Every structure is written in C-alpha cells, then in structure tokens.
PDB file of C-alpha atoms in Angstrom:
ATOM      1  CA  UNK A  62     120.332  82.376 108.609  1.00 50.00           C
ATOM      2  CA  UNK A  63     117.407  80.688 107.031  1.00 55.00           C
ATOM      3  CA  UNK A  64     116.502  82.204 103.386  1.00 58.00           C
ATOM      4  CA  UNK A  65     114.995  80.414 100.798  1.00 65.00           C
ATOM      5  CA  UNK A  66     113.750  77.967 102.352  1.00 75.00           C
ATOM      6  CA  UNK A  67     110.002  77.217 104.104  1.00 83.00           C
ATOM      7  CA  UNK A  68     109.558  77.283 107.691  1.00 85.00           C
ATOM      8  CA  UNK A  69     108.712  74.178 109.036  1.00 86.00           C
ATOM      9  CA  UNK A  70     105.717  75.342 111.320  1.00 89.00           C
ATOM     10  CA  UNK A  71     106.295  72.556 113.878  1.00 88.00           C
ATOM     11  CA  UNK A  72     109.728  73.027 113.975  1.00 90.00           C
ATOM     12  CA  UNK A  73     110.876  73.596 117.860  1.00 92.00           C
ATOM     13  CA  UNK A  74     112.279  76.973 117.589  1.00 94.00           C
ATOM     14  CA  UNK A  75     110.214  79.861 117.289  1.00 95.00           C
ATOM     15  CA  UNK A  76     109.537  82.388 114.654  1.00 95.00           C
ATOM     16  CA  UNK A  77     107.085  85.009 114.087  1.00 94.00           C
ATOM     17  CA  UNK A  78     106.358  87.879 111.600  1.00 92.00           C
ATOM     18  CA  UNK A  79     105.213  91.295 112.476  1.00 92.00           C
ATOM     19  CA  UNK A  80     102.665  92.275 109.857  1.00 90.00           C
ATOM     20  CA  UNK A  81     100.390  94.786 111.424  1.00 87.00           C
ATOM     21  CA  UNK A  82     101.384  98.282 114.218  1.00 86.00           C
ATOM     22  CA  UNK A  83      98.965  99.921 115.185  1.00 83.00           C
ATOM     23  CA  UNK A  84      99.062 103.313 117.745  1.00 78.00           C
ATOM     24  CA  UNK A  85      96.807 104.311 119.994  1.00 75.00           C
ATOM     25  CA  UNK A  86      95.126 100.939 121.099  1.00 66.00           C
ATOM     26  CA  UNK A  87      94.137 102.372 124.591  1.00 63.00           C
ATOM     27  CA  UNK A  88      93.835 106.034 124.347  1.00 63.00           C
ATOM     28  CA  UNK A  89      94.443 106.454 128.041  1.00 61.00           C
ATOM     29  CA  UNK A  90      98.119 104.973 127.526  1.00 55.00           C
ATOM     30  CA  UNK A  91      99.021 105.972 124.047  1.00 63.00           C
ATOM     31  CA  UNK A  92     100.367 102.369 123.785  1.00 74.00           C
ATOM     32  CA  UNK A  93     101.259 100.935 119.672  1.00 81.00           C
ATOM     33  CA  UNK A  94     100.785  97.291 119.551  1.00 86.00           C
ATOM     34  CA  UNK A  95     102.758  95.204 116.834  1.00 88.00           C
ATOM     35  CA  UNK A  96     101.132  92.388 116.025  1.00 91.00           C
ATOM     36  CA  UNK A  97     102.820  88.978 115.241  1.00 93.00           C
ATOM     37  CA  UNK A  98     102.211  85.994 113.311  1.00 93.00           C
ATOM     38  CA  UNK A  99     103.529  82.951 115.101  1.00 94.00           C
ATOM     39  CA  UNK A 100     105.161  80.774 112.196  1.00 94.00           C
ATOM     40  CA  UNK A 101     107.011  78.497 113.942  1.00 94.00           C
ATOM     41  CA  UNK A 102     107.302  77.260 117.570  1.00 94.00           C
ATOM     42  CA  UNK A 103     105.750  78.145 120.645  1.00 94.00           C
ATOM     43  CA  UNK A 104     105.900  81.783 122.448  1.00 94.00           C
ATOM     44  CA  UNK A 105     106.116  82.127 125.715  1.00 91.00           C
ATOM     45  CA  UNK A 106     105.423  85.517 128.154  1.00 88.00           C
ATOM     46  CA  UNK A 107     108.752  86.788 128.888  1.00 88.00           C
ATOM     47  CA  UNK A 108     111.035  84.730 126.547  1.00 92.00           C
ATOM     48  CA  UNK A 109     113.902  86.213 124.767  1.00 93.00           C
ATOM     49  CA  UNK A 110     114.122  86.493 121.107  1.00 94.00           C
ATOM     50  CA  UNK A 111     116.204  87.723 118.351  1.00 94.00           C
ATOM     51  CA  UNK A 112     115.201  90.681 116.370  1.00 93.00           C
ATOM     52  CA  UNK A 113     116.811  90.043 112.934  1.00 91.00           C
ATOM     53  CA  UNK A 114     115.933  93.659 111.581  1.00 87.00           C
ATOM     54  CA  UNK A 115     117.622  95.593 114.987  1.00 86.00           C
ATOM     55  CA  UNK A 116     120.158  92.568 115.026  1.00 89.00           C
ATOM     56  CA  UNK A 117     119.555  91.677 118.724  1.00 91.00           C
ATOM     57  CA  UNK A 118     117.924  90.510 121.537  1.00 93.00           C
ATOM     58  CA  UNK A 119     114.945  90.896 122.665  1.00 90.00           C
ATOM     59  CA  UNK A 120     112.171  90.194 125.902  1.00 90.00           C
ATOM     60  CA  UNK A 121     108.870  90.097 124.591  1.00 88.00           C
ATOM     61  CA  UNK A 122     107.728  91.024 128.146  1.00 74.00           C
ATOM     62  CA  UNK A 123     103.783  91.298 126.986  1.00 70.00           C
ATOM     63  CA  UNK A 124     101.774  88.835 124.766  1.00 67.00           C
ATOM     64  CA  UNK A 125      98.153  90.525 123.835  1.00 68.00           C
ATOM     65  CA  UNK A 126      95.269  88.499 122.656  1.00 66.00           C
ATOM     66  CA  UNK A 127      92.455  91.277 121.363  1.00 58.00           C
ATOM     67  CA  UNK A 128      88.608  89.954 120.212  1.00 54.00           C
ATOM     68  CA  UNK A 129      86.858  93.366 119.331  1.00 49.00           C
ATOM     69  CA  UNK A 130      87.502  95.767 122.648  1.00 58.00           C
ATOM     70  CA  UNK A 131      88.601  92.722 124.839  1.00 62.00           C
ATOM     71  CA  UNK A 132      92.184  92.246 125.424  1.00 69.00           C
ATOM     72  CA  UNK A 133      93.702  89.377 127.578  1.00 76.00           C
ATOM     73  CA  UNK A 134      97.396  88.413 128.379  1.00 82.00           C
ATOM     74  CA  UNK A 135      98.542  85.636 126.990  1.00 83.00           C
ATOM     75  CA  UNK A 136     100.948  83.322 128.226  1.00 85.00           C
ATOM     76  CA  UNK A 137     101.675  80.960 125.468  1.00 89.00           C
ATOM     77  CA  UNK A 138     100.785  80.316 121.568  1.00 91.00           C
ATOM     78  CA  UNK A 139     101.849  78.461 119.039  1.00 92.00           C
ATOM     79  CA  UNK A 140     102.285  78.405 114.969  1.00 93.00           C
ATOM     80  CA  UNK A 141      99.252  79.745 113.720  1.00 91.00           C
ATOM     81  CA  UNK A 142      97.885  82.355 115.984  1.00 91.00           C
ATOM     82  CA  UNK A 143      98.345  86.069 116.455  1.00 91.00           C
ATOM     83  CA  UNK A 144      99.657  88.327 119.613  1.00 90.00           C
ATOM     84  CA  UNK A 145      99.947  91.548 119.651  1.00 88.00           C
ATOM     85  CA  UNK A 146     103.753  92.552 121.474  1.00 89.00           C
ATOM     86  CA  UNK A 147     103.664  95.984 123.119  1.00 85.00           C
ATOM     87  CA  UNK A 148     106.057  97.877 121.305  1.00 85.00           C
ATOM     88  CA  UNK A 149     107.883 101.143 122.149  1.00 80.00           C
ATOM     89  CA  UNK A 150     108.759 102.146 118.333  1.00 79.00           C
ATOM     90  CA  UNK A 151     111.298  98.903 117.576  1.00 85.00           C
ATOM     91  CA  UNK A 152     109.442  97.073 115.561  1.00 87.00           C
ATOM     92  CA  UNK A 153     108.351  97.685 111.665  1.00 85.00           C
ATOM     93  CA  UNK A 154     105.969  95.990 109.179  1.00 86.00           C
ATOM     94  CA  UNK A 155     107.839  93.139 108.291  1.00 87.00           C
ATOM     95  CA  UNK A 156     110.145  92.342 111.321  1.00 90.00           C
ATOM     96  CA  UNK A 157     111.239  88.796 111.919  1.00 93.00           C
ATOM     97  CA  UNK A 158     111.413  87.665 115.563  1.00 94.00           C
ATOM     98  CA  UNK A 159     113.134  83.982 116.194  1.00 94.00           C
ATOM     99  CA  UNK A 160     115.199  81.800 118.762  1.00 94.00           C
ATOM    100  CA  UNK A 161     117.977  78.925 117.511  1.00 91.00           C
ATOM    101  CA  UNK A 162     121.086  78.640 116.707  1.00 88.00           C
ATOM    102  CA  UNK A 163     119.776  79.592 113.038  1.00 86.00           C
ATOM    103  CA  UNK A 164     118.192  82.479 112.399  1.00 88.00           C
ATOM    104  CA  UNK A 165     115.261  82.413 110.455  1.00 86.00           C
ATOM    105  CA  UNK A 166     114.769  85.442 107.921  1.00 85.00           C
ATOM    106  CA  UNK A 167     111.099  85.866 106.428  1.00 86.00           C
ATOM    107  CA  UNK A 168     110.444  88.112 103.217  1.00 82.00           C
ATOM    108  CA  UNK A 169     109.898  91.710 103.678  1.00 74.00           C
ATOM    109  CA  UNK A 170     107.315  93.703 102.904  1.00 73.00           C
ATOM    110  CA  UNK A 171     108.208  95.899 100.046  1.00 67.00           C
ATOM    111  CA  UNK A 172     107.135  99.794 100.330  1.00 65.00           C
ATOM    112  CA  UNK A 173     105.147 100.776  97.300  1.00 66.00           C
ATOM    113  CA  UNK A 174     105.359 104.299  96.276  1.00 72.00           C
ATOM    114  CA  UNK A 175     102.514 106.344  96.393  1.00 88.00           C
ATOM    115  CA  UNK A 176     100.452 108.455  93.916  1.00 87.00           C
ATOM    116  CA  UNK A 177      98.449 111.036  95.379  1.00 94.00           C
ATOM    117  CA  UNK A 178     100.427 113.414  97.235  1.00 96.00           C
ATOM    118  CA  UNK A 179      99.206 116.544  99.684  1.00 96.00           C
ATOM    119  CA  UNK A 180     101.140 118.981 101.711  1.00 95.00           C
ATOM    120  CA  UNK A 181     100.275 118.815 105.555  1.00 96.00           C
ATOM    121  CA  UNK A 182     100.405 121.535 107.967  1.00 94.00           C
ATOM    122  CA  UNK A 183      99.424 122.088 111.653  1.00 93.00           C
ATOM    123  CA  UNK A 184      96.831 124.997 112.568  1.00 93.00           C
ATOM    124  CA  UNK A 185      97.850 125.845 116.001  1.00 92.00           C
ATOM    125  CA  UNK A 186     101.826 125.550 115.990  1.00 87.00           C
ATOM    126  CA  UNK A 187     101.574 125.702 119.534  1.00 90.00           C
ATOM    127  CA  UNK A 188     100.684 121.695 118.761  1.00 92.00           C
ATOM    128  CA  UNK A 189     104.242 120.840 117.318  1.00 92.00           C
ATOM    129  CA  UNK A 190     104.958 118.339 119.580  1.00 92.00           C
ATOM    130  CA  UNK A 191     102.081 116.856 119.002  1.00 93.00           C
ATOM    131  CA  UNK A 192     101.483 117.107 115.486  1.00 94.00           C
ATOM    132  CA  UNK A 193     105.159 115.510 114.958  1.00 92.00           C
ATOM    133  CA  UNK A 194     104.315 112.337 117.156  1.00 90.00           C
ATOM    134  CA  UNK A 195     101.297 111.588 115.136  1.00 90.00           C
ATOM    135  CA  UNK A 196     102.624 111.794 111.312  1.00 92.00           C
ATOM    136  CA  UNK A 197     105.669 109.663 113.221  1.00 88.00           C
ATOM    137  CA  UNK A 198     103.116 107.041 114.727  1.00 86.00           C
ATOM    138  CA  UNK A 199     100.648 106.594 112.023  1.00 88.00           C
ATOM    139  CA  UNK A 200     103.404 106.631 109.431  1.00 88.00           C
ATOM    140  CA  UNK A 201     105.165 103.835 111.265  1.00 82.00           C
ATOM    141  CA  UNK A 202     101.981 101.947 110.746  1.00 82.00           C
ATOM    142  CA  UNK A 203     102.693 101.673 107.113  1.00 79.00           C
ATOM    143  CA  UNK A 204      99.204 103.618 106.209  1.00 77.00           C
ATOM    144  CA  UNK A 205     100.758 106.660 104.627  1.00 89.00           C
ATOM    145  CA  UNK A 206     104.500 107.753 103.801  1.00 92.00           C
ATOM    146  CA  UNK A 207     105.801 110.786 104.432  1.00 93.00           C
ATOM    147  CA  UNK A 208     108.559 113.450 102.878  1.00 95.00           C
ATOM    148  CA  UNK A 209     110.352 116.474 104.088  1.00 93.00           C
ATOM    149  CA  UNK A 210     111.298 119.330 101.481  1.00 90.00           C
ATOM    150  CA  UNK A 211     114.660 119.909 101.303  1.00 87.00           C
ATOM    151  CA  UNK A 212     115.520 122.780 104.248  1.00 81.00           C
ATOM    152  CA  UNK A 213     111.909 122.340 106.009  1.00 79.00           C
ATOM    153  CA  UNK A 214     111.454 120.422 109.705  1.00 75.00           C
ATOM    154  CA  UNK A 215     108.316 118.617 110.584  1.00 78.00           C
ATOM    155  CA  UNK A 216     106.048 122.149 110.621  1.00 78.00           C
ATOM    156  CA  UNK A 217     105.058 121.320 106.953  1.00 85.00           C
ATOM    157  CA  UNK A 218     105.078 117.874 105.636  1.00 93.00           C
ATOM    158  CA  UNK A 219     104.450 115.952 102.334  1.00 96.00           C
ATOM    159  CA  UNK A 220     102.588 113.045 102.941  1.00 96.00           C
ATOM    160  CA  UNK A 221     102.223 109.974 100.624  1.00 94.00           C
ATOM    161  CA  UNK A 222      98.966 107.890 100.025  1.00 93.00           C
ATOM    162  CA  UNK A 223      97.367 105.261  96.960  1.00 87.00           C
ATOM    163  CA  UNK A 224      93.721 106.778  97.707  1.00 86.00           C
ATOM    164  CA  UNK A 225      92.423 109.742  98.853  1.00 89.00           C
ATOM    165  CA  UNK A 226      90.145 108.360 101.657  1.00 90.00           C
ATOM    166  CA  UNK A 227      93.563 107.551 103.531  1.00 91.00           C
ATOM    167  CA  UNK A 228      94.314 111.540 104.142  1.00 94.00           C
ATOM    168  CA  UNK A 229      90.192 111.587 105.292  1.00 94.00           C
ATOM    169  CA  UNK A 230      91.435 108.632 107.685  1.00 93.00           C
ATOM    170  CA  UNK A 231      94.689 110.939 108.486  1.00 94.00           C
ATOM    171  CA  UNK A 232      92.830 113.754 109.440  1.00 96.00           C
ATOM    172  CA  UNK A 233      90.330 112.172 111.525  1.00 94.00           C
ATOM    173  CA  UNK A 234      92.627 110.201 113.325  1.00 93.00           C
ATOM    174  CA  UNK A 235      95.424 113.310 114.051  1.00 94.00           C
ATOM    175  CA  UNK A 236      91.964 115.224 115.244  1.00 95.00           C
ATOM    176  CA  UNK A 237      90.382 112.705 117.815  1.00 91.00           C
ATOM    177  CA  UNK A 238      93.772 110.572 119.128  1.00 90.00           C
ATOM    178  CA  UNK A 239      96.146 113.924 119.269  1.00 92.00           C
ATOM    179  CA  UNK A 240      94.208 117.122 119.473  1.00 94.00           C
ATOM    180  CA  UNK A 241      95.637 118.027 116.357  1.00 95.00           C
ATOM    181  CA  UNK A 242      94.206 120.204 113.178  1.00 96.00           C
ATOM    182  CA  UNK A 243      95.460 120.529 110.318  1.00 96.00           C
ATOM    183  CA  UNK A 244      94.946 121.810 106.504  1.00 95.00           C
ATOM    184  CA  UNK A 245      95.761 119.863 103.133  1.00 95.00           C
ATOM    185  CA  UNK A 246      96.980 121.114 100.424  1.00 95.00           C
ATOM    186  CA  UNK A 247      97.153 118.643  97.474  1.00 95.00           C
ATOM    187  CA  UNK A 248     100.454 118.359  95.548  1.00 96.00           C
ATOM    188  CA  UNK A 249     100.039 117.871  91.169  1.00 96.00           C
ATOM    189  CA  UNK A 250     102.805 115.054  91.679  1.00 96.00           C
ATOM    190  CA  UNK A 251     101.432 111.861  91.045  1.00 95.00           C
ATOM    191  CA  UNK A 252     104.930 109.894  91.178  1.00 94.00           C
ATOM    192  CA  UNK A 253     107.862 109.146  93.632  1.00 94.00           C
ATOM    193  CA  UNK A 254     111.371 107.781  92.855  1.00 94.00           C
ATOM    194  CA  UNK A 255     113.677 107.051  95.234  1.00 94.00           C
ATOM    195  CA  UNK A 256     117.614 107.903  94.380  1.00 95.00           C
ATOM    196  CA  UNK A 257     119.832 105.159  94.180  1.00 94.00           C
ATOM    197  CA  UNK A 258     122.668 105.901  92.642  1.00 95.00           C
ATOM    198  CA  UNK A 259     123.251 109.748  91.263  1.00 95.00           C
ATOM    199  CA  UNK A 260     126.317 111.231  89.240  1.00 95.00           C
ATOM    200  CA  UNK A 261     126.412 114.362  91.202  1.00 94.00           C
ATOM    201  CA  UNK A 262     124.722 116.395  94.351  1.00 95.00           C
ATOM    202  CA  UNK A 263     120.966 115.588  94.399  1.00 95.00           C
ATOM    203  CA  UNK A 264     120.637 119.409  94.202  1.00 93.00           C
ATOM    204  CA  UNK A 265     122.784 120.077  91.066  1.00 95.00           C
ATOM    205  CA  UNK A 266     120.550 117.719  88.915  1.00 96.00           C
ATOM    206  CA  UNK A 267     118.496 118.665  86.083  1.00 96.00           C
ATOM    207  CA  UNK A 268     115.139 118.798  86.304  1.00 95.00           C
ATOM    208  CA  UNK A 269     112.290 119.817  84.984  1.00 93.00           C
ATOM    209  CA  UNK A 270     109.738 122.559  86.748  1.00 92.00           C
ATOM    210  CA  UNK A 271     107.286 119.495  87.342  1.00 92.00           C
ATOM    211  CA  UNK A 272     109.579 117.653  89.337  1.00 95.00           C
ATOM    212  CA  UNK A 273     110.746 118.527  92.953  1.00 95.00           C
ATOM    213  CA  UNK A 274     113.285 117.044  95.404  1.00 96.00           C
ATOM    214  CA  UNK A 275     112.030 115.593  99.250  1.00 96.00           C
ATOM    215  CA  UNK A 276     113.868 113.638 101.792  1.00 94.00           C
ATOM    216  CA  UNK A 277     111.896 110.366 103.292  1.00 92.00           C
ATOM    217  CA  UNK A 278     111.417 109.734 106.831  1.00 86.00           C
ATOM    218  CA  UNK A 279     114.661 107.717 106.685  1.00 85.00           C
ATOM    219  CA  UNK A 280     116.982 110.846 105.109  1.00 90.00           C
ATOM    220  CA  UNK A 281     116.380 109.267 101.878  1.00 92.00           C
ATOM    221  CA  UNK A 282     116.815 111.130  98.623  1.00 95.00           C
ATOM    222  CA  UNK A 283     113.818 111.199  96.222  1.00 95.00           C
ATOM    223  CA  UNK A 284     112.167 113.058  93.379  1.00 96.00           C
ATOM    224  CA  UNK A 285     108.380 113.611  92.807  1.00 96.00           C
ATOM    225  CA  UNK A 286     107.259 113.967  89.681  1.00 96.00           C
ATOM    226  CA  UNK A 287     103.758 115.016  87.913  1.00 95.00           C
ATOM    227  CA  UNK A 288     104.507 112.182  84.609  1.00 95.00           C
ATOM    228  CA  UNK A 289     106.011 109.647  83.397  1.00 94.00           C
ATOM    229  CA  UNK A 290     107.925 111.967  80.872  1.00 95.00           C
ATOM    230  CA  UNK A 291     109.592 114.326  83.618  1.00 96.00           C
ATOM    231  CA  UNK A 292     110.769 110.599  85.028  1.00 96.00           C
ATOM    232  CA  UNK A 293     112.028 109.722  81.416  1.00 95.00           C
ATOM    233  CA  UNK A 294     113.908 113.515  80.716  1.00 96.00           C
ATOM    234  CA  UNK A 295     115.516 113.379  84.431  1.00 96.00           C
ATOM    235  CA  UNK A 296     117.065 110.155  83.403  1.00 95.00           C
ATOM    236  CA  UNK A 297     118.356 111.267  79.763  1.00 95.00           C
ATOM    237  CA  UNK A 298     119.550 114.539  81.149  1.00 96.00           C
ATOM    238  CA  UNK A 299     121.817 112.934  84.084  1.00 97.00           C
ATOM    239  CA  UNK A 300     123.069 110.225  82.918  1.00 95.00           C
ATOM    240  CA  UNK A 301     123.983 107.132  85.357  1.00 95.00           C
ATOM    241  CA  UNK A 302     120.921 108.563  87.638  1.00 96.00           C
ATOM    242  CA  UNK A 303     119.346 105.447  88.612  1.00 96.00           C
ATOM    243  CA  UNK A 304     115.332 105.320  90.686  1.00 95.00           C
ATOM    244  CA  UNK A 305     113.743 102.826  92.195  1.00 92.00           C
ATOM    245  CA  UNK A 306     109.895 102.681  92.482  1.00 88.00           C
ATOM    246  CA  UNK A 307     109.890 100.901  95.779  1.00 80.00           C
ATOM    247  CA  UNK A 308     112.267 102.240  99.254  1.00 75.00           C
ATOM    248  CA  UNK A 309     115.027 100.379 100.395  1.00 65.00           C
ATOM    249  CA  UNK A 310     114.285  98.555 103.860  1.00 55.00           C
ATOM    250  CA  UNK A 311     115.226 101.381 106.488  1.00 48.00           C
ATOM    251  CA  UNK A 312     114.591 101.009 110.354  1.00 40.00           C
ATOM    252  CA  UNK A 313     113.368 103.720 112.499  1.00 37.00           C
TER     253      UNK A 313
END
C-alpha cells in the first residue's frame, strides 16, 4: 500500500477520495450521494475498484456530475474533477477508492470532538423509524456526532455539534426531508473524550457529578464533561485512564 508518499496524478491507475455524503439529493428517492475526488487516473462507469476502508471490491455502477439542480451521468473523468457515486451507506468521509496492484492509502479525516451538546427526542414516537434513519443519515454526513446514554436506544439521543446553528440546520432538515419533530434539550457538557485504554469497567470509574458516560454511534466508550478540571480529576482518580480528543476511524 502506498503511504507516505504523493500521488502522482497522472499516474495510470486510479484513485479517488471521498470527502463529501450527502442524503437526500432527490427527495423522491431518498438517494445519499458520496462524492469523490479523482486523484489519480481515469474513472470509468461501471469499473471495479478497491475500497481500502471496507477492504474490497467494489462497482461504482453510477458516476454523477451535479451543476446547481442539474445532474448528468457521467461516463468518464479524470484527476482533478469530482463525481458524485451513489452510495447505499458504504462509504464514509475519508474513504479511499483505487485500482493496481498497489493500493494507494490517502490521509483520513480526523473526527474532532464537539463542544456544544443537546439531548434530542422525537415528538410523535409513532415516527421511530423515521426519526432513527435521519440522526443515522445526517450523522453519516459528518455534520453532527451523535451518543447514546448508557441503557437508552435511539428514542432519546445526545447529539454533538461546534456551533449552535448546526442543531437549527438539524432540526430543519429532520422536519422537511423526514416528517420528523423533535425537541432539544441542551446538555451543560461542553467536552467529549473518547476511552482508550481504562483500568477497570467504564461504569466503576470515578467521576465527578459533572461528568457522564455515552456510547458513540460506533459502541465507543466516552465521557462528557462540563471542564477541563472534571477531565484533569477523572484522570488523577483512575489512574492508567487514558482519552483521546479525536475518535478512532470506525466504519458503519
């Protein structure tokens, strides 16, 4: 596998970067679009390529070109330009699609933790289904992260932003693409660790009051926290518990 090293974009294999999903491009199909940078090579409608996150193969049957609300297929492109691949929930932010005998490897895109934290939860529970999908969808879009309390399912869910305008954006968007309401309750946490190495059962930690355990959308352990001084006591008072400000790469 290639690492380290530049990509040669007129080298004859092909390589591309997923750096944008997006759900909901035709609201009469509920299609997600994941939209590649060609880096390398030339794509072609149909070819196979090697998805070195899933670690396999790969058609990429359908090769979108979108100006505005026009879409066309394309055929072929080549280092440089953009296509959106339809995609049924395989790909994440920071894929790397490639052909060769050598793999090609690009970077990934590091998840940042969060600060501003709110508790979501669906009016009509009649809408589970519904309400479920979209948190699922728009989190897979990388626009907001979000946590499970320990014990809870998907009726109630923590979600994860940098500003508040992104839960406005949230709320809009579950309203008008899923028929869903809901009501926010914000959270006094204003920090999120992720556990990676603990000297005991997440749940037999000390902690203080301010802090509180969740599980991320991969089954990840993590602790909120309202300061920087319940971050500094939960270290003193378990010793070898390490954190991480950014989430390990997971797939979904």
């Amino acid at each position: 596998t290639l690492t380290g090293e530049q990509v040669d974009p007129q080298r004859d294999d092909f390589s591309g970067f997923v750096f944008k999903i997006q759900a909901n491009m035709d609201k009469n199909h509920r299609d997600r679009i994941a939209f590649v940078r060609i880096c390398s090579g030339k794509f072609e409608r149909g070819m196979e390529a090697f998805h070195m996150q899933g670690g396999k193969k790969l058609k990429l049957a359908t090769g979108t070109s979108l100006m505005a609300d026009d879409r066309a297929i394309v055929d072929e492109a080549y280092a440089g330009d953009i296509v959106g691949l339809f995609d049924p929930g395989i790909f994440s932010i920071g894929d790397t699609v490639c052909t060769g005998k050598t793999h090609v490897q690009f970077p990934e895109i590091p998840t940042f933790a969060p600060e501003m934290f709110s508790r979501i939860t669906q009016v009509n529970t009649l809408k589970r289904k519904q309400f479920v999908k979209g948190m699922e969808e728009l989190a897979q879009e990388g626009a907001i992260q979000i946590f499970r309390e320990p014990g809870f399912g998907m009726e109630s869910v923590i979600v994860g932003v940098v500003g508040v305008l992104q839960l406005e954006v949230l709320e809009q968007r579950l309203k008008s693409e899923y028929g869903v309401d809901i009501v926010r309750e914000a959270l006094p946490f204003r920090f999120v660790r992720w556990i990676q190495e603990t000297p005991k059962p997440v749940d037999k930690l000390r902690l203080t009051s301010t802090s509180a355990l969740a599980i991320d959308r991969a089954g990840r352990n993590v602790i909120m926290f309202e300061n920087e001084w319940s971050i500094r006591l939960a270290q003193e008072n378990n010793k070898g518990l390490e954190l991480s400000e950014l989430a390990p790469r997971a797939q979904f």
